[in-house]
């Protein structure tokens, strides 16, 4: 390992340590491990984040870092909108809803723009944690107008997916979704819910769900642990644009 970058060498050393530690057992404390590997605690913590994102370790505040069994990855294309529960069922992975809060709140400027309503409008906010293998893997937030969904409707039979709930109810008629995807750092609140460290990287989907009339019926934010999810897009090859220079050189159609 003489020719390897120090950080790369650290990653290899950590990978070997994790691979040689039985699932469920705790790794050495950060101060001890940093001393053994000859790095600062900040560098060690940064390197450990990638392994937590892969689902190989789990850091628990005040208790230490534990090795976990390599998870089954929920993989999906993004061409069709499906619930997390549907995706998990396809690979035989059992998921269930953990902590859940349903409340009526006033729409702030961001929510108002997302739902295309006036700021201050009362909306329904649904927040819940989704667990797989008894471990939080996603935090989902859906915000809907009151005429689409009320807290009372969710008191019975809600298992975690607003999309599935609306599809099973049959109204409104859902049409399509516009989704923005980016990597974000976990806030303190989200880190607590997902049992990770503040600042850890998450995949975040921000989406508007439209009905057949073009109205926004759901404005959502979904946060996923990267190690448990793999998304892909199938794209067709586009037609190249003809340039003026190409035409001048005689490459155009005759």
mmCIF file of C-alpha atoms in Angstrom:
data_model
loop_
_atom_site.group_PDB
_atom_site.id
_atom_site.type_symbol
_atom_site.label_atom_id
_atom_site.label_comp_id
_atom_site.label_asym_id
_atom_site.label_seq_id
_atom_site.Cartn_x
_atom_site.Cartn_y
_atom_site.Cartn_z
ATOM 1 C CA UNK A 1 0.000 0.000 0.000
ATOM 2 C CA UNK A 2 3.068 2.251 -0.251
ATOM 3 C CA UNK A 3 1.922 4.024 -3.447
ATOM 4 C CA UNK A 4 -1.634 4.654 -2.311
ATOM 5 C CA UNK A 5 -3.009 7.987 -1.204
ATOM 6 C CA UNK A 6 -3.288 8.138 2.624
ATOM 7 C CA UNK A 7 -7.097 8.510 2.501
ATOM 8 C CA UNK A 8 -7.390 5.581 0.096
ATOM 9 C CA UNK A 9 -5.209 3.527 2.392
ATOM 10 C CA UNK A 10 -7.457 4.457 5.316
ATOM 11 C CA UNK A 11 -10.525 3.328 3.383
ATOM 12 C CA UNK A 12 -8.896 -0.033 2.659
ATOM 13 C CA UNK A 13 -7.925 -0.486 6.313
ATOM 14 C CA UNK A 14 -11.449 0.316 7.453
ATOM 15 C CA UNK A 15 -12.964 -2.005 4.844
ATOM 16 C CA UNK A 16 -10.784 -4.847 6.104
ATOM 17 C CA UNK A 17 -11.681 -4.103 9.716
ATOM 18 C CA UNK A 18 -15.409 -4.061 8.943
ATOM 19 C CA UNK A 19 -15.188 -7.248 6.869
ATOM 20 C CA UNK A 20 -13.405 -9.053 9.711
ATOM 21 C CA UNK A 21 -15.879 -7.914 12.392
ATOM 22 C CA UNK A 22 -18.981 -10.108 12.862
ATOM 23 C CA UNK A 23 -22.358 -8.359 12.307
ATOM 24 C CA UNK A 24 -23.718 -6.921 15.518
ATOM 25 C CA UNK A 25 -20.345 -6.340 17.128
ATOM 26 C CA UNK A 26 -19.087 -2.884 17.989
ATOM 27 C CA UNK A 27 -15.988 -1.400 16.400
ATOM 28 C CA UNK A 28 -13.295 0.232 18.566
ATOM 29 C CA UNK A 29 -14.145 3.744 19.764
ATOM 30 C CA UNK A 30 -13.266 6.680 17.491
ATOM 31 C CA UNK A 31 -10.356 7.888 19.657
ATOM 32 C CA UNK A 32 -8.910 4.372 19.856
ATOM 33 C CA UNK A 33 -9.381 3.655 16.170
ATOM 34 C CA UNK A 34 -7.956 7.021 15.102
ATOM 35 C CA UNK A 35 -4.860 6.383 17.224
ATOM 36 C CA UNK A 36 -4.400 2.861 15.857
ATOM 37 C CA UNK A 37 -4.710 4.052 12.241
ATOM 38 C CA UNK A 38 -2.651 7.208 12.750
ATOM 39 C CA UNK A 39 -5.285 9.694 11.584
ATOM 40 C CA UNK A 40 -7.294 12.499 13.163
ATOM 41 C CA UNK A 41 -10.788 11.840 14.461
ATOM 42 C CA UNK A 42 -12.200 14.232 11.860
ATOM 43 C CA UNK A 43 -10.533 12.288 9.020
ATOM 44 C CA UNK A 44 -11.695 8.978 10.496
ATOM 45 C CA UNK A 45 -15.258 10.227 10.878
ATOM 46 C CA UNK A 46 -15.330 11.400 7.261
ATOM 47 C CA UNK A 47 -14.069 8.034 6.029
ATOM 48 C CA UNK A 48 -16.613 6.159 8.151
ATOM 49 C CA UNK A 49 -19.484 8.053 6.548
ATOM 50 C CA UNK A 50 -19.039 6.250 3.239
ATOM 51 C CA UNK A 51 -19.340 2.866 4.939
ATOM 52 C CA UNK A 52 -22.467 3.973 6.781
ATOM 53 C CA UNK A 53 -23.898 5.158 3.480
ATOM 54 C CA UNK A 54 -23.282 1.674 2.090
ATOM 55 C CA UNK A 55 -25.192 0.203 5.011
ATOM 56 C CA UNK A 56 -22.156 -1.668 6.346
ATOM 57 C CA UNK A 57 -21.969 0.076 9.712
ATOM 58 C CA UNK A 58 -24.403 1.881 11.953
ATOM 59 C CA UNK A 59 -23.403 4.667 14.314
ATOM 60 C CA UNK A 60 -25.592 5.071 17.377
ATOM 61 C CA UNK A 61 -25.266 8.217 19.429
ATOM 62 C CA UNK A 62 -23.646 7.484 22.778
ATOM 63 C CA UNK A 63 -23.290 3.755 22.093
ATOM 64 C CA UNK A 64 -20.678 3.448 19.373
ATOM 65 C CA UNK A 65 -20.368 2.113 15.834
ATOM 66 C CA UNK A 66 -21.682 -1.353 14.996
ATOM 67 C CA UNK A 67 -21.168 -3.633 12.001
ATOM 68 C CA UNK A 68 -24.385 -4.682 10.272
ATOM 69 C CA UNK A 69 -25.175 -7.287 7.666
ATOM 70 C CA UNK A 70 -24.922 -6.010 4.112
ATOM 71 C CA UNK A 71 -28.444 -4.871 3.214
ATOM 72 C CA UNK A 72 -30.509 -5.790 0.236
ATOM 73 C CA UNK A 73 -30.568 -2.759 -2.043
ATOM 74 C CA UNK A 74 -33.851 -1.334 -3.291
ATOM 75 C CA UNK A 75 -33.167 -0.670 -6.959
ATOM 76 C CA UNK A 76 -35.479 1.078 -9.370
ATOM 77 C CA UNK A 77 -35.687 3.012 -12.595
ATOM 78 C CA UNK A 78 -37.139 6.498 -12.354
ATOM 79 C CA UNK A 79 -39.347 6.345 -15.438
ATOM 80 C CA UNK A 80 -42.393 5.143 -13.443
ATOM 81 C CA UNK A 81 -43.474 6.617 -10.106
ATOM 82 C CA UNK A 82 -43.893 3.862 -7.515
ATOM 83 C CA UNK A 83 -43.988 3.810 -3.736
ATOM 84 C CA UNK A 84 -41.072 2.621 -1.648
ATOM 85 C CA UNK A 85 -43.304 -0.207 -0.371
ATOM 86 C CA UNK A 86 -43.964 -1.396 -3.928
ATOM 87 C CA UNK A 87 -40.261 -1.354 -4.776
ATOM 88 C CA UNK A 88 -39.369 -3.288 -1.617
ATOM 89 C CA UNK A 89 -42.090 -5.863 -2.211
ATOM 90 C CA UNK A 90 -40.643 -6.558 -5.652
ATOM 91 C CA UNK A 91 -37.380 -7.836 -4.119
ATOM 92 C CA UNK A 92 -39.053 -9.529 -1.169
ATOM 93 C CA UNK A 93 -37.838 -6.984 1.382
ATOM 94 C CA UNK A 94 -40.204 -6.263 4.238
ATOM 95 C CA UNK A 95 -40.508 -2.590 5.114
ATOM 96 C CA UNK A 96 -42.784 -0.925 7.614
ATOM 97 C CA UNK A 97 -43.581 2.498 8.961
ATOM 98 C CA UNK A 98 -41.891 3.739 12.096
ATOM 99 C CA UNK A 99 -42.334 7.149 13.688
ATOM 100 C CA UNK A 100 -45.179 9.036 12.009
ATOM 101 C CA UNK A 101 -46.678 12.494 12.561
ATOM 102 C CA UNK A 102 -49.696 13.975 10.779
ATOM 103 C CA UNK A 103 -50.546 17.623 11.322
ATOM 104 C CA UNK A 104 -52.311 20.609 9.833
ATOM 105 C CA UNK A 105 -49.883 23.503 9.325
ATOM 106 C CA UNK A 106 -49.722 26.814 7.538
ATOM 107 C CA UNK A 107 -47.890 26.763 4.207
ATOM 108 C CA UNK A 108 -44.615 28.684 4.258
ATOM 109 C CA UNK A 109 -43.287 30.294 1.075
ATOM 110 C CA UNK A 110 -41.558 27.114 -0.155
ATOM 111 C CA UNK A 111 -44.592 24.901 0.428
ATOM 112 C CA UNK A 112 -46.928 27.521 -1.017
ATOM 113 C CA UNK A 113 -44.859 27.658 -4.211
ATOM 114 C CA UNK A 114 -44.678 23.859 -4.388
ATOM 115 C CA UNK A 115 -48.438 23.391 -4.000
ATOM 116 C CA UNK A 116 -49.343 26.588 -5.900
ATOM 117 C CA UNK A 117 -51.398 27.957 -3.013
ATOM 118 C CA UNK A 118 -51.257 31.215 -1.070
ATOM 119 C CA UNK A 119 -48.739 31.436 1.804
ATOM 120 C CA UNK A 120 -50.423 30.687 5.114
ATOM 121 C CA UNK A 121 -52.946 28.283 3.575
ATOM 122 C CA UNK A 122 -53.677 25.368 5.894
ATOM 123 C CA UNK A 123 -52.228 22.144 4.491
ATOM 124 C CA UNK A 124 -51.745 18.587 5.740
ATOM 125 C CA UNK A 125 -48.160 17.537 6.492
ATOM 126 C CA UNK A 126 -47.360 13.832 6.796
ATOM 127 C CA UNK A 127 -43.923 12.846 8.114
ATOM 128 C CA UNK A 128 -42.803 9.262 8.669
ATOM 129 C CA UNK A 129 -39.756 7.056 8.938
ATOM 130 C CA UNK A 130 -39.582 3.867 6.872
ATOM 131 C CA UNK A 131 -37.671 0.903 8.288
ATOM 132 C CA UNK A 132 -36.114 -2.118 6.592
ATOM 133 C CA UNK A 133 -34.517 -4.931 8.589
ATOM 134 C CA UNK A 134 -35.443 -2.940 11.728
ATOM 135 C CA UNK A 135 -33.263 -0.039 10.594
ATOM 136 C CA UNK A 136 -34.457 3.424 9.458
ATOM 137 C CA UNK A 137 -33.649 3.770 5.755
ATOM 138 C CA UNK A 138 -35.848 6.645 4.590
ATOM 139 C CA UNK A 139 -37.611 9.741 5.918
ATOM 140 C CA UNK A 140 -40.612 10.845 3.864
ATOM 141 C CA UNK A 141 -42.496 14.143 4.005
ATOM 142 C CA UNK A 142 -45.699 14.719 2.011
ATOM 143 C CA UNK A 143 -47.615 18.001 2.081
ATOM 144 C CA UNK A 144 -51.095 18.097 0.590
ATOM 145 C CA UNK A 145 -54.006 20.533 0.309
ATOM 146 C CA UNK A 146 -56.835 19.861 2.772
ATOM 147 C CA UNK A 147 -59.271 19.122 -0.038
ATOM 148 C CA UNK A 148 -57.027 16.246 -1.178
ATOM 149 C CA UNK A 149 -56.392 14.544 2.136
ATOM 150 C CA UNK A 150 -57.315 15.134 5.780
ATOM 151 C CA UNK A 151 -55.635 13.796 8.937
ATOM 152 C CA UNK A 152 -58.836 11.916 9.776
ATOM 153 C CA UNK A 153 -58.592 9.875 6.571
ATOM 154 C CA UNK A 154 -55.152 8.609 7.591
ATOM 155 C CA UNK A 155 -56.214 7.430 11.041
ATOM 156 C CA UNK A 156 -57.023 3.971 9.695
ATOM 157 C CA UNK A 157 -55.228 1.870 7.127
ATOM 158 C CA UNK A 158 -52.267 4.151 6.457
ATOM 159 C CA UNK A 159 -49.078 2.094 6.157
ATOM 160 C CA UNK A 160 -46.657 4.798 5.083
ATOM 161 C CA UNK A 161 -47.237 5.538 1.391
ATOM 162 C CA UNK A 162 -49.373 8.563 0.521
ATOM 163 C CA UNK A 163 -49.063 7.616 -3.156
ATOM 164 C CA UNK A 164 -50.500 4.138 -2.572
ATOM 165 C CA UNK A 165 -53.226 5.592 -0.343
ATOM 166 C CA UNK A 166 -54.368 7.957 -3.104
ATOM 167 C CA UNK A 167 -54.131 5.265 -5.787
ATOM 168 C CA UNK A 168 -56.232 2.836 -3.750
ATOM 169 C CA UNK A 169 -58.807 5.536 -2.984
ATOM 170 C CA UNK A 170 -59.084 6.322 -6.677
ATOM 171 C CA UNK A 171 -59.404 10.099 -6.367
ATOM 172 C CA UNK A 172 -58.036 12.399 -7.540
ATOM 173 C CA UNK A 173 -56.916 10.836 -10.823
ATOM 174 C CA UNK A 174 -53.129 11.012 -10.703
ATOM 175 C CA UNK A 175 -51.237 11.850 -13.879
ATOM 176 C CA UNK A 176 -47.518 12.518 -13.501
ATOM 177 C CA UNK A 177 -44.781 13.831 -11.260
ATOM 178 C CA UNK A 178 -41.917 16.292 -11.605
ATOM 179 C CA UNK A 179 -38.968 15.359 -9.416
ATOM 180 C CA UNK A 180 -35.695 17.086 -8.583
ATOM 181 C CA UNK A 181 -32.917 14.825 -7.273
ATOM 182 C CA UNK A 182 -29.888 15.970 -5.340
ATOM 183 C CA UNK A 183 -27.511 15.026 -2.546
ATOM 184 C CA UNK A 184 -28.011 16.876 0.741
ATOM 185 C CA UNK A 185 -26.449 16.921 4.195
ATOM 186 C CA UNK A 186 -28.694 15.568 6.937
ATOM 187 C CA UNK A 187 -30.077 18.200 9.297
ATOM 188 C CA UNK A 188 -30.125 17.523 13.033
ATOM 189 C CA UNK A 189 -33.806 16.517 12.930
ATOM 190 C CA UNK A 190 -33.454 14.160 9.978
ATOM 191 C CA UNK A 191 -30.231 12.687 11.388
ATOM 192 C CA UNK A 192 -32.070 11.891 14.630
ATOM 193 C CA UNK A 193 -34.914 10.189 12.799
ATOM 194 C CA UNK A 194 -32.578 8.115 10.611
ATOM 195 C CA UNK A 195 -30.141 7.436 13.468
ATOM 196 C CA UNK A 196 -27.169 8.865 11.592
ATOM 197 C CA UNK A 197 -24.840 11.800 12.161
ATOM 198 C CA UNK A 198 -25.749 15.399 11.323
ATOM 199 C CA UNK A 199 -24.139 16.293 8.006
ATOM 200 C CA UNK A 200 -24.146 12.754 6.611
ATOM 201 C CA UNK A 201 -25.015 12.698 2.901
ATOM 202 C CA UNK A 202 -28.500 11.598 1.830
ATOM 203 C CA UNK A 203 -30.284 11.264 -1.503
ATOM 204 C CA UNK A 204 -33.167 13.740 -1.591
ATOM 205 C CA UNK A 205 -36.114 13.689 -3.995
ATOM 206 C CA UNK A 206 -38.265 16.840 -4.095
ATOM 207 C CA UNK A 207 -41.401 16.171 -6.107
ATOM 208 C CA UNK A 208 -44.682 17.662 -7.230
ATOM 209 C CA UNK A 209 -47.452 15.162 -7.977
ATOM 210 C CA UNK A 210 -50.072 16.328 -10.485
ATOM 211 C CA UNK A 211 -53.622 15.189 -11.159
ATOM 212 C CA UNK A 212 -55.155 14.833 -14.622
ATOM 213 C CA UNK A 213 -56.170 18.497 -14.551
ATOM 214 C CA UNK A 214 -52.611 19.716 -13.942
ATOM 215 C CA UNK A 215 -53.202 20.595 -10.295
ATOM 216 C CA UNK A 216 -50.515 19.884 -7.676
ATOM 217 C CA UNK A 217 -51.967 17.368 -5.206
ATOM 218 C CA UNK A 218 -48.782 16.550 -3.279
ATOM 219 C CA UNK A 219 -45.495 18.344 -2.621
ATOM 220 C CA UNK A 220 -43.007 15.893 -1.137
ATOM 221 C CA UNK A 221 -39.456 15.574 0.167
ATOM 222 C CA UNK A 222 -38.007 12.068 0.444
ATOM 223 C CA UNK A 223 -34.653 11.364 2.074
ATOM 224 C CA UNK A 224 -32.889 8.034 1.415
ATOM 225 C CA UNK A 225 -29.784 6.405 2.888
ATOM 226 C CA UNK A 226 -27.580 5.880 -0.211
ATOM 227 C CA UNK A 227 -26.405 2.404 0.781
ATOM 228 C CA UNK A 228 -29.933 1.031 0.729
ATOM 229 C CA UNK A 229 -31.096 2.476 -2.592
ATOM 230 C CA UNK A 230 -29.885 2.466 -6.175
ATOM 231 C CA UNK A 231 -31.756 4.463 -8.813
ATOM 232 C CA UNK A 232 -31.227 4.527 -12.554
ATOM 233 C CA UNK A 233 -32.681 6.137 -15.660
ATOM 234 C CA UNK A 234 -33.153 4.538 -19.082
ATOM 235 C CA UNK A 235 -32.691 7.145 -21.815
ATOM 236 C CA UNK A 236 -32.911 6.927 -25.578
ATOM 237 C CA UNK A 237 -30.162 8.397 -27.737
ATOM 238 C CA UNK A 238 -31.048 11.794 -29.140
ATOM 239 C CA UNK A 239 -30.645 13.085 -32.682
ATOM 240 C CA UNK A 240 -27.615 15.373 -33.173
ATOM 241 C CA UNK A 241 -28.336 18.988 -34.060
ATOM 242 C CA UNK A 242 -27.196 20.026 -37.544
ATOM 243 C CA UNK A 243 -24.858 23.015 -37.378
ATOM 244 C CA UNK A 244 -24.594 25.871 -39.844
ATOM 245 C CA UNK A 245 -20.924 25.037 -40.418
ATOM 246 C CA UNK A 246 -21.881 21.443 -41.258
ATOM 247 C CA UNK A 247 -24.391 22.702 -43.832
ATOM 248 C CA UNK A 248 -21.798 25.031 -45.399
ATOM 249 C CA UNK A 249 -19.358 22.157 -45.826
ATOM 250 C CA UNK A 250 -21.898 20.290 -47.891
ATOM 251 C CA UNK A 251 -23.004 17.911 -45.193
ATOM 252 C CA UNK A 252 -26.641 18.937 -45.392
ATOM 253 C CA UNK A 253 -29.370 17.095 -47.220
ATOM 254 C CA UNK A 254 -29.536 17.679 -50.976
#
